[in-house]
Amino acid sequence: MTGSETKVLVIGLDGATFDLILPWINSGKLQELSKLMKKGVHAPIKSTIPMFTATAWSSFATGLNPGKHGITGFIIRRNDGKPKVATANDRRGKEVWTLLSNYSKRVIVVNVPLTYPPKRVNGILISGFLTPPQANKYAYPPKIISEIESALGKRYMLYPRVVYEEGREDQFISAIHEVTEIHAEAMQYLMSQYAWDFSMIVFNGTDQLQHALWKYVDPTFYEYDSEKASKFREALLDFYMKIDDIISSLIKIAGDDSNVIITSDHGFGPLYKFIHINQWLMKKGYLKLRSNFTTFFKYYMHKLGITPANIYHLLSRLHLGTLRLKLGRHRGHMLLSKFFLSANDIDWNKTIAYSMGSMGQIYLNIKALHQQNNDYNMIREHIISQLVDLKDPETGQPIIERVYRKEEIYKGPLLEKMPDIVFVPKTGYIGFEEYEFASNRILTRPFNISGTHRPLGILLMYGPYIKEKYLLLSIPQIEDLSPTILYVLNLPIPSCMDGSPILDAFKEEYVKVHPPRYILTSEKERIRKRLHLTRKNIFRE
């Protein structure tokens, strides 16, 4: 294999947390991660707000805050205010692998969330999480999938074949292992067979297993079962040890002189209750429903408890939860909206505020505010004051950690499209984002899920110019990784990026000789012209 002298390998461990990793390292487990911590630098890394997969990996990829790339969760608003499942086409800004392709760097990108539909790159891209299950064109070039399957002698899989269900934990864990092995083998094949300057793969199994098994690794969890914990805590450790071995094999293929970045998009912690914020807004009178027979019938069923959440609970008890996988998010949402309350049933002329996607962020309906002669700032402050007072009736304690106005955390041309109010729940709570009206209660106990996202993920960096045995002095943000990759590859950093290269990770003498370079907006046209001249070098189908 040939390639440029400097290479970057990024390994994403979705949802990985030092809360689990460090105790295992200290007990002699996870030898490769332990070695990397000693040979390089490490630190927690701040996720985005909201701390969700689609949002965080988008900020990683673009170096931008959500006010510039526009992704605030799996579900985003259409121009008419209704929800849609996010795709790569909805994201603004250029991904780091696109920028690298523009500079004729060869890239391999595998299983990164929100990369469907796959874009043309100078190399190979196989899309990841949020790819529709029915999709048959999820790679560039398309023929690469058949090549991988022929080389591996097995079918490539995007997702596990089953979902987590109580009593079928072993099948779920086995399915996670199966998909992880296929993704790892595919990456090993591609890195060995194709020249590359930048390679990246994301493993979702860490996130998926922690969502399901957190109650078995956390003795303080209200459903902690010591007998099951002895088995499933080891199952989670076994998976991390598999990942540790995979990391070792990928680094061997990359070579010791490669620059390695291992990161997660967010951390993890316990989940005690979901917050159904639309139910709260409806109770407070901010959200109104349409006055027609169909909506009235749906609302009557809603009040009786015939809700998507309860239906899913029933299907899971019958071990039919895999129906959700087969449908996918888009088709599943379309089906649910035919029988249950949805955004289609909201009276947009009377509704002042509503929630959509992510962690339950709240949007104000400007049109209705104007029609009712309401002041935007006054209404927003009133909702914020009520949110702060929102308590769990079982404990009497507040459930909201902090509430932000959108301009306090976002900036950029898409600021107006950002949620007007963004709240971060206290540990153990999270807004429900899968469906607008999933439950007829404001707070519900989770089912088949016991862990959820927390703000701090992991970061480890190793390479020829990286410091050794070093804990970074400040906590980087996930937006910092894209400019850091460009810096390592000695390429200019677009001035529009919100992130900055993590210079504290590099040896001081290296930074003195290699200060970061930036490219202004006015220089973009020169890149396009250079692209035209080098297009013949671009990987073609």
Coordinates of C-alpha atoms in Angstrom, one line a residue:
M1 CA 0.0 0.0 0.0
T2 CA 1.2 3.5 -0.9
G3 CA 0.0 6.8 0.3
S4 CA 1.1 10.2 1.5
E5 CA 3.7 10.4 4.3
T6 CA 1.2 11.6 6.9
K7 CA -2.0 9.7 7.6
V8 CA -4.9 10.0 10.0
L9 CA -6.9 7.1 11.3
V10 CA -10.1 8.0 13.2
I11 CA -12.0 5.4 15.2
G12 CA -15.4 6.5 16.6
L13 CA -16.8 4.6 19.6
D14 CA -20.4 5.9 19.7
G15 CA -21.3 6.8 23.3
A16 CA -18.1 5.6 24.8
T17 CA -17.4 7.0 28.3
F18 CA -14.4 7.1 30.6
D19 CA -16.7 6.2 33.4
L20 CA -16.5 2.6 32.1
I21 CA -13.2 2.6 30.3
L22 CA -10.9 3.9 33.0
P23 CA -11.9 1.4 35.7
W24 CA -11.4 -1.4 33.2
I25 CA -8.0 0.0 32.2
N26 CA -7.0 0.3 35.8
S27 CA -7.9 -3.4 36.3
G28 CA -5.6 -4.5 33.5
K29 CA -8.2 -4.7 30.7
L30 CA -8.4 -2.9 27.4
Q31 CA -4.6 -3.1 26.8
E32 CA -4.6 -1.2 23.5
L33 CA -6.5 1.8 24.9
S34 CA -4.3 1.7 27.9
K35 CA -1.2 1.8 25.7
L36 CA -2.6 4.7 23.6
M37 CA -3.3 6.7 26.8
K38 CA 0.4 6.2 27.8
K39 CA 1.8 6.9 24.3
G40 CA -0.4 9.9 23.6
V41 CA -2.9 12.4 25.0
H42 CA -6.4 11.9 26.3
A43 CA -9.2 14.0 27.7
P44 CA -13.0 14.1 28.0
I45 CA -14.6 15.8 25.0
K46 CA -17.6 18.1 25.0
S47 CA -20.5 17.0 22.9
T48 CA -23.0 19.3 21.2
I49 CA -26.2 20.6 22.7
P50 CA -28.3 18.5 22.1
M51 CA -25.9 15.6 22.8
F52 CA -27.3 13.3 20.1
T53 CA -25.6 11.2 17.6
A54 CA -26.7 12.9 14.4
T55 CA -25.9 16.4 15.8
A56 CA -22.6 15.5 17.4
W57 CA -21.2 13.6 14.4
S58 CA -22.3 16.4 12.2
S59 CA -20.3 18.9 14.3
F60 CA -17.3 16.4 14.2
A61 CA -17.5 16.2 10.4
T62 CA -17.9 19.9 9.6
G63 CA -16.2 21.6 12.5
L64 CA -19.4 23.7 12.8
N65 CA -22.0 24.3 15.5
P66 CA -25.6 23.3 14.7
G67 CA -26.5 26.9 13.8
K68 CA -24.3 26.4 10.7
H69 CA -24.8 22.8 9.8
G70 CA -28.5 22.7 10.7
I71 CA -28.7 19.2 12.3
T72 CA -30.3 19.3 15.8
G73 CA -31.2 15.6 16.0
F74 CA -32.5 12.5 14.1
I75 CA -35.7 14.5 13.4
I76 CA -35.5 17.9 11.9
R77 CA -38.2 20.5 10.8
R78 CA -39.3 20.8 7.3
N79 CA -40.0 24.3 5.9
D80 CA -43.7 23.7 6.7
G81 CA -42.8 23.0 10.4
K82 CA -43.5 19.3 10.2
P83 CA -40.9 16.6 11.1
K84 CA -38.6 14.6 8.8
V85 CA -35.8 12.2 9.4
A86 CA -32.5 13.9 8.7
T87 CA -30.2 12.9 5.9
A88 CA -26.8 13.9 4.8
N89 CA -28.4 16.2 2.2
D90 CA -29.9 18.2 5.1
R91 CA -26.6 19.1 6.5
R92 CA -24.9 22.4 5.6
G93 CA -21.1 22.7 5.4
K94 CA -18.5 20.5 4.0
E95 CA -17.5 17.3 5.8
V96 CA -13.8 16.8 6.5
W97 CA -13.7 13.9 4.1
T98 CA -15.1 16.2 1.3
L99 CA -12.5 18.9 2.1
L100 CA -9.8 16.2 2.0
S101 CA -11.1 14.9 -1.3
N102 CA -10.9 18.5 -2.7
Y103 CA -7.2 18.5 -1.9
S104 CA -6.8 15.1 -3.7
K105 CA -6.3 13.2 -0.4
R106 CA -7.7 9.7 -0.6
V107 CA -10.3 8.8 2.0
I108 CA -12.0 5.7 3.4
V109 CA -15.1 6.4 5.5
V110 CA -17.2 3.6 6.9
N111 CA -20.3 3.6 9.0
V112 CA -20.3 7.2 10.1
P113 CA -23.8 8.3 11.2
L114 CA -25.8 10.6 8.9
T115 CA -23.8 9.9 5.7
Y116 CA -26.7 8.7 3.7
P117 CA -27.2 9.2 0.8
P118 CA -23.5 8.7 0.1
K119 CA -21.7 11.6 -1.5
R120 CA -18.9 11.3 -4.1
V121 CA -15.5 11.3 -2.4
N122 CA -11.9 10.8 -3.5
G123 CA -12.0 7.2 -2.3
I124 CA -14.7 5.1 -0.6
L125 CA -17.6 6.0 1.6
I126 CA -20.1 3.5 3.1
S127 CA -22.9 5.2 4.9
G128 CA -23.9 4.4 8.5
F129 CA -26.6 5.0 11.1
L130 CA -29.8 6.6 9.8
T131 CA -29.5 4.8 6.4
P132 CA -33.0 3.5 5.6
P133 CA -33.1 -0.3 6.1
Q134 CA -34.5 -0.7 2.6
A135 CA -31.7 1.3 0.9
N136 CA -29.7 -0.6 -1.7
K137 CA -27.4 2.2 -2.7
Y138 CA -25.6 3.2 0.4
A139 CA -22.0 3.3 -0.8
Y140 CA -19.7 5.2 -3.1
P141 CA -18.7 3.8 -5.4
P142 CA -21.7 1.4 -5.3
K143 CA -19.7 -1.6 -6.5
I144 CA -17.5 -1.5 -3.4
I145 CA -20.2 -3.4 -1.4
S146 CA -20.1 -6.4 -3.7
E147 CA -16.3 -6.3 -3.7
I148 CA -16.3 -6.4 0.1
E149 CA -18.8 -9.2 0.2
S150 CA -16.8 -11.3 -2.3
A151 CA -13.6 -10.7 -0.3
L152 CA -15.1 -11.5 3.1
G153 CA -17.4 -14.3 1.9
K154 CA -20.3 -12.8 3.8
R155 CA -23.1 -10.3 3.4
Y156 CA -22.4 -6.7 4.5
M157 CA -24.8 -5.5 7.2
L158 CA -25.8 -2.0 8.1
Y159 CA -27.6 -2.9 11.4
P160 CA -28.1 -5.7 13.8
R161 CA -30.9 -8.1 12.9
V162 CA -32.7 -7.8 16.3
V163 CA -33.5 -5.1 18.9
Y164 CA -33.0 -5.4 22.6
E165 CA -35.8 -7.2 24.4
E166 CA -36.0 -8.4 28.0
G167 CA -35.4 -12.1 28.0
R168 CA -33.6 -12.1 24.7
E169 CA -30.4 -10.3 25.8
D170 CA -28.1 -13.0 24.4
Q171 CA -29.6 -12.7 20.9
F172 CA -29.2 -8.9 20.9
I173 CA -25.6 -9.1 22.2
S174 CA -24.7 -11.7 19.6
A175 CA -26.2 -9.5 16.8
I176 CA -24.2 -6.5 17.9
H177 CA -21.0 -8.6 17.8
E178 CA -21.9 -9.9 14.3
V179 CA -22.4 -6.5 12.8
T180 CA -19.3 -5.1 14.5
E181 CA -17.1 -7.9 13.2
I182 CA -18.4 -7.3 9.6
H183 CA -17.7 -3.6 9.8
A184 CA -14.3 -4.2 11.3
E185 CA -13.4 -6.8 8.6
A186 CA -14.6 -4.5 5.9
M187 CA -12.5 -1.7 7.2
Q188 CA -9.4 -3.9 7.5
Y189 CA -9.9 -5.0 3.9
L190 CA -10.3 -1.5 2.5
M191 CA -7.3 -0.1 4.5
S192 CA -5.2 -3.0 3.2
Q193 CA -6.2 -2.8 -0.4
Y194 CA -6.5 0.9 -1.1
A195 CA -4.2 3.8 -0.7
W196 CA -5.4 6.3 1.8
D197 CA -4.5 9.5 3.7
F198 CA -7.6 9.5 5.9
S199 CA -9.6 6.6 7.2
M200 CA -12.5 6.7 9.6
I201 CA -14.9 4.1 11.0
V202 CA -17.6 4.4 13.7
F203 CA -18.7 1.5 15.8
N204 CA -22.3 1.9 17.1
G205 CA -22.3 -1.2 19.4
T206 CA -20.9 0.7 22.4
D207 CA -23.9 3.0 22.3
Q208 CA -26.4 0.3 21.6
L209 CA -25.2 -2.0 24.4
Q210 CA -25.0 0.8 26.9
H211 CA -28.6 1.9 26.1
A212 CA -29.7 -1.6 26.9
L213 CA -27.4 -2.8 29.6
W214 CA -26.6 0.3 31.7
K215 CA -28.8 -1.0 34.6
Y216 CA -26.5 -3.9 34.9
V217 CA -23.3 -1.9 35.2
D218 CA -24.7 0.8 37.6
P219 CA -25.3 -0.6 41.1
T220 CA -27.3 2.6 42.0
F221 CA -29.8 2.0 39.2
Y222 CA -33.4 1.5 40.5
E223 CA -33.7 -1.8 38.5
Y224 CA -30.2 -3.1 39.3
D225 CA -30.3 -6.9 39.5
S226 CA -27.1 -8.3 41.0
E227 CA -27.6 -11.8 39.5
K228 CA -28.1 -10.5 35.9
A229 CA -25.4 -7.8 36.5
S230 CA -22.7 -10.4 37.0
K231 CA -23.5 -11.7 33.5
F232 CA -24.2 -8.6 31.5
R233 CA -21.6 -6.4 33.0
E234 CA -19.1 -8.9 31.7
A235 CA -20.9 -8.9 28.3
L236 CA -20.4 -5.2 28.0
L237 CA -16.7 -5.6 29.0
D238 CA -16.3 -8.4 26.5
F239 CA -17.6 -6.1 23.8
Y240 CA -15.2 -3.3 24.8
M241 CA -12.4 -5.9 24.7
K242 CA -13.4 -6.9 21.2
I243 CA -13.3 -3.2 20.2
D244 CA -9.9 -2.9 21.9
D245 CA -8.6 -5.8 19.7
I246 CA -10.1 -4.2 16.6
I247 CA -8.4 -0.9 17.4
S248 CA -5.1 -2.8 17.7
S249 CA -5.6 -4.5 14.3
L250 CA -6.5 -1.2 12.5
I251 CA -3.5 0.6 14.0
K252 CA -1.2 -2.2 12.8
I253 CA -2.6 -1.8 9.3
A254 CA -2.2 1.9 9.5
G255 CA 1.4 1.7 10.7
D256 CA 3.0 3.0 13.9
D257 CA 3.8 6.4 12.3
S258 CA 0.1 7.1 11.6
N259 CA -1.8 9.6 13.6
V260 CA -4.7 8.0 15.5
I261 CA -7.8 9.7 17.0
I262 CA -10.2 7.7 19.0
T263 CA -13.3 9.6 20.1
S264 CA -17.0 9.3 21.0
D265 CA -19.8 11.7 20.1
H266 CA -21.1 11.9 23.7
G267 CA -20.8 10.1 27.0
F268 CA -23.3 7.9 28.8
G269 CA -25.2 7.6 32.0
P270 CA -28.4 6.2 33.6
L271 CA -31.9 6.8 32.2
Y272 CA -34.7 7.0 34.7
K273 CA -37.5 8.8 32.9
F274 CA -38.4 10.2 29.5
I275 CA -39.8 13.8 29.3
H276 CA -42.7 14.1 26.8
I277 CA -42.5 17.8 26.3
N278 CA -45.4 18.1 23.8
Q279 CA -47.7 16.6 26.4
W280 CA -46.5 19.3 28.8
L281 CA -47.0 22.1 26.3
M282 CA -50.5 20.8 25.5
K283 CA -51.3 20.7 29.2
K284 CA -50.0 24.3 29.6
G285 CA -52.1 25.5 26.7
Y286 CA -49.3 26.4 24.4
L287 CA -50.0 23.5 21.9
K288 CA -53.5 23.2 20.4
L289 CA -55.0 20.3 18.3
R290 CA -57.1 20.6 15.2
S291 CA -60.9 20.5 15.5
N292 CA -61.9 17.6 13.3
F293 CA -63.2 14.1 13.7
T294 CA -59.9 12.3 12.9
T295 CA -57.9 14.3 15.4
F296 CA -60.7 14.0 18.0
F297 CA -60.6 10.2 17.6
K298 CA -56.8 10.1 17.9
Y299 CA -56.9 12.3 21.0
Y300 CA -59.6 10.1 22.6
M301 CA -57.4 7.0 22.1
H302 CA -54.4 9.1 23.4
K303 CA -56.2 9.9 26.6
L304 CA -57.1 6.2 27.1
G305 CA -53.5 5.3 26.9
I306 CA -53.6 3.8 23.4
T307 CA -50.3 5.4 22.5
P308 CA -47.2 4.5 20.4
A309 CA -45.2 3.9 23.6
N310 CA -47.6 1.5 25.0
I311 CA -48.0 -0.3 21.7
Y312 CA -44.3 -0.7 21.4
H313 CA -44.2 -2.1 24.9
L314 CA -46.8 -4.7 23.9
L315 CA -44.9 -5.6 20.8
S316 CA -41.7 -6.0 22.8
R317 CA -43.4 -8.3 25.3
L318 CA -44.5 -10.4 22.3
H319 CA -40.9 -10.3 20.9
L320 CA -42.0 -8.4 17.9
G321 CA -39.8 -5.4 18.4
T322 CA -37.8 -6.1 15.3
L323 CA -40.8 -4.7 13.3
R324 CA -39.4 -1.3 14.2
L325 CA -36.1 -2.2 12.5
K326 CA -37.7 -3.4 9.3
L327 CA -39.8 -0.3 8.9
G328 CA -37.1 2.2 9.6
R329 CA -37.6 5.7 11.1
H330 CA -39.3 7.3 8.1
R331 CA -41.7 4.6 7.2
G332 CA -42.4 3.9 10.9
H333 CA -43.3 7.5 11.5
M334 CA -45.5 7.7 8.5
L335 CA -47.4 4.6 9.7
L336 CA -47.8 5.8 13.3
S337 CA -49.1 9.2 12.1
K338 CA -52.1 7.5 10.4
F339 CA -53.4 6.1 13.7
F340 CA -51.9 8.2 16.5
L341 CA -51.6 11.9 17.3
S342 CA -48.8 13.5 15.2
A343 CA -47.7 16.9 13.9
N344 CA -50.4 16.6 11.3
D345 CA -53.0 17.0 14.1
I346 CA -51.5 20.3 15.5
D347 CA -53.5 23.4 14.8
W348 CA -50.8 25.6 13.6
N349 CA -52.9 28.7 13.7
K350 CA -53.5 28.4 17.4
T351 CA -50.3 26.6 18.6
I352 CA -47.8 29.0 20.2
A353 CA -45.1 26.4 21.0
Y354 CA -44.3 22.8 20.1
S355 CA -41.4 20.4 20.5
M356 CA -39.8 18.3 17.8
G357 CA -36.9 15.9 17.8
S358 CA -33.7 15.7 19.8
M359 CA -34.0 16.2 23.5
G360 CA -37.4 17.9 23.4
Q361 CA -36.3 21.3 22.2
I362 CA -39.1 23.9 21.9
Y363 CA -39.9 25.9 18.9
L364 CA -42.1 29.0 19.0
N365 CA -44.7 29.4 16.2
I366 CA -44.0 32.9 15.0
K367 CA -47.0 33.0 12.8
A368 CA -49.4 32.2 15.6
L369 CA -47.6 34.6 17.9
H370 CA -48.2 37.4 15.5
Q371 CA -51.8 36.4 14.9
Q372 CA -52.5 36.5 18.6
N373 CA -50.5 39.6 19.2
N374 CA -48.1 37.9 21.6
D375 CA -44.6 39.1 22.3
Y376 CA -41.9 36.6 21.3
N377 CA -39.5 37.4 24.2
M378 CA -42.3 37.6 26.8
I379 CA -43.7 34.2 25.8
R380 CA -40.3 32.6 25.6
E381 CA -39.3 33.8 29.1
H382 CA -42.6 32.6 30.5
I383 CA -42.1 29.1 29.0
I384 CA -38.5 29.1 30.4
S385 CA -39.6 30.0 33.9
Q386 CA -42.2 27.2 33.8
L387 CA -39.6 24.7 32.5
V388 CA -37.2 25.5 35.3
D389 CA -40.0 24.7 37.8
L390 CA -40.8 21.3 36.1
K391 CA -40.5 18.6 38.8
D392 CA -40.8 14.9 39.0
P393 CA -44.0 14.2 41.1
E394 CA -42.4 11.1 42.5
T395 CA -39.4 12.8 44.0
G396 CA -40.5 16.4 44.1
Q397 CA -37.1 17.4 42.5
P398 CA -36.5 19.6 39.4
I399 CA -35.7 17.6 36.3
I400 CA -34.2 20.4 34.2
E401 CA -30.5 21.1 34.6
R402 CA -30.3 24.2 32.5
V403 CA -32.4 26.1 29.9
Y404 CA -30.8 28.0 27.0
R405 CA -32.1 30.6 24.6
K406 CA -31.0 29.6 21.1
E407 CA -28.7 32.6 20.6
E408 CA -26.8 31.6 23.7
I409 CA -25.5 28.4 22.2
Y410 CA -25.9 28.7 18.4
K411 CA -24.6 31.0 15.8
G412 CA -24.7 31.2 12.1
P413 CA -27.0 31.6 9.1
L414 CA -29.4 28.8 10.3
L415 CA -29.9 30.5 13.7
E416 CA -33.5 31.3 12.9
K417 CA -34.2 27.6 12.2
M418 CA -32.8 26.5 15.5
P419 CA -35.2 25.6 18.4
D420 CA -36.0 28.8 20.3
I421 CA -35.6 27.1 23.7
V422 CA -33.1 24.3 24.4
F423 CA -33.0 22.5 27.7
V424 CA -30.6 20.1 29.2
P425 CA -32.3 17.6 31.7
K426 CA -30.7 16.5 34.9
T427 CA -28.9 13.2 34.9
G428 CA -31.3 10.3 34.5
Y429 CA -33.8 12.3 32.4
I430 CA -34.0 13.0 28.7
G431 CA -36.6 14.3 26.2
F432 CA -38.3 11.7 24.1
E433 CA -37.6 12.3 20.4
E434 CA -38.8 9.3 18.5
Y435 CA -42.4 10.6 18.1
E436 CA -44.3 13.8 18.8
F437 CA -47.0 12.3 21.0
A438 CA -45.6 9.0 22.2
S439 CA -47.3 9.0 25.6
N440 CA -50.2 10.6 27.3
R441 CA -48.0 11.4 30.4
I442 CA -45.3 14.0 30.8
L443 CA -42.9 11.6 32.5
T444 CA -42.7 7.9 31.7
R445 CA -40.4 5.1 32.8
P446 CA -38.2 3.8 29.9
F447 CA -38.9 0.3 28.5
N448 CA -36.0 -1.8 27.2
I449 CA -33.6 1.0 27.7
S450 CA -31.8 2.1 30.9
G451 CA -28.9 4.3 29.6
T452 CA -28.8 7.5 27.8
H453 CA -26.5 10.3 26.6
R454 CA -24.4 12.6 28.7
P455 CA -22.3 15.6 27.7
L456 CA -18.7 14.3 28.0
G457 CA -17.4 11.7 25.6
I458 CA -13.8 10.4 25.2
L459 CA -10.8 11.5 23.2
L460 CA -7.4 9.8 22.8
M461 CA -4.8 11.0 20.3
Y462 CA -1.5 9.3 19.3
G463 CA 1.1 10.1 16.7
P464 CA 4.6 11.1 15.8
Y465 CA 4.0 14.7 16.8
I466 CA 1.6 14.1 19.7
K467 CA 2.7 14.5 23.4
E468 CA 3.1 11.4 25.5
K469 CA 1.3 10.4 28.7
Y470 CA -0.5 13.7 28.7
L471 CA -3.9 14.8 30.0
L472 CA -5.1 17.8 28.0
L473 CA -5.3 21.0 30.2
S474 CA -8.7 22.0 28.8
I475 CA -11.6 19.9 27.6
P476 CA -11.9 20.1 23.7
Q477 CA -15.2 20.3 21.9
I478 CA -16.2 17.8 19.2
E479 CA -16.1 20.6 16.6
D480 CA -12.3 20.8 17.2
L481 CA -11.6 17.4 15.6
S482 CA -12.2 18.4 12.0
P483 CA -9.8 21.3 12.1
T484 CA -7.3 19.1 14.1
I485 CA -7.4 16.5 11.3
L486 CA -6.7 19.2 8.7
Y487 CA -3.9 20.5 10.8
V488 CA -2.3 17.1 11.1
L489 CA -2.4 16.7 7.3
N490 CA -0.8 20.2 6.9
L491 CA -3.9 21.6 5.2
P492 CA -5.5 25.0 5.7
I493 CA -8.5 25.3 8.0
P494 CA -11.6 27.0 6.7
S495 CA -12.2 30.2 8.7
C496 CA -15.9 29.4 8.9
M497 CA -15.2 26.5 11.2
D498 CA -16.2 27.0 14.8
G499 CA -13.7 24.5 16.1
S500 CA -10.0 25.0 16.5
P501 CA -7.1 22.5 16.2
I502 CA -6.2 21.0 19.5
L503 CA -2.7 22.5 19.7
D504 CA -2.2 21.5 23.3
A505 CA -2.1 17.8 22.1
F506 CA 1.0 18.5 20.0
K507 CA 4.6 18.8 21.0
E508 CA 5.6 22.4 21.4
E509 CA 8.5 22.3 19.0
Y510 CA 6.2 20.9 16.3
V511 CA 3.6 23.7 16.8
K512 CA 6.3 26.3 16.6
V513 CA 7.4 25.1 13.2
H514 CA 3.9 24.2 12.0
P515 CA 1.5 27.0 13.0
P516 CA -2.1 26.3 11.8
R517 CA -3.0 27.9 8.5
Y518 CA -6.5 29.2 7.7
I519 CA -8.3 29.7 4.4
L520 CA -10.6 32.7 4.0
T521 CA -13.9 32.6 2.1
S522 CA -12.4 34.6 -0.7
E523 CA -9.9 31.7 -1.4
K524 CA -12.7 29.1 -2.0
E525 CA -12.8 29.8 -5.7
R526 CA -9.1 29.0 -6.0
I527 CA -9.8 25.5 -4.6
R528 CA -12.6 25.0 -7.1
K529 CA -10.2 25.9 -9.9
R530 CA -7.6 23.6 -8.6
L531 CA -10.2 20.9 -8.3
H532 CA -11.0 21.2 -12.0
L533 CA -7.3 20.6 -12.8
T534 CA -7.0 17.6 -10.5
R535 CA -10.4 16.0 -11.2
K536 CA -8.7 13.3 -13.3
N537 CA -7.1 12.0 -10.0
I538 CA -10.5 11.6 -8.3
F539 CA -11.5 8.0 -7.6
R540 CA -14.2 7.1 -10.1
E541 CA -16.7 4.3 -10.3

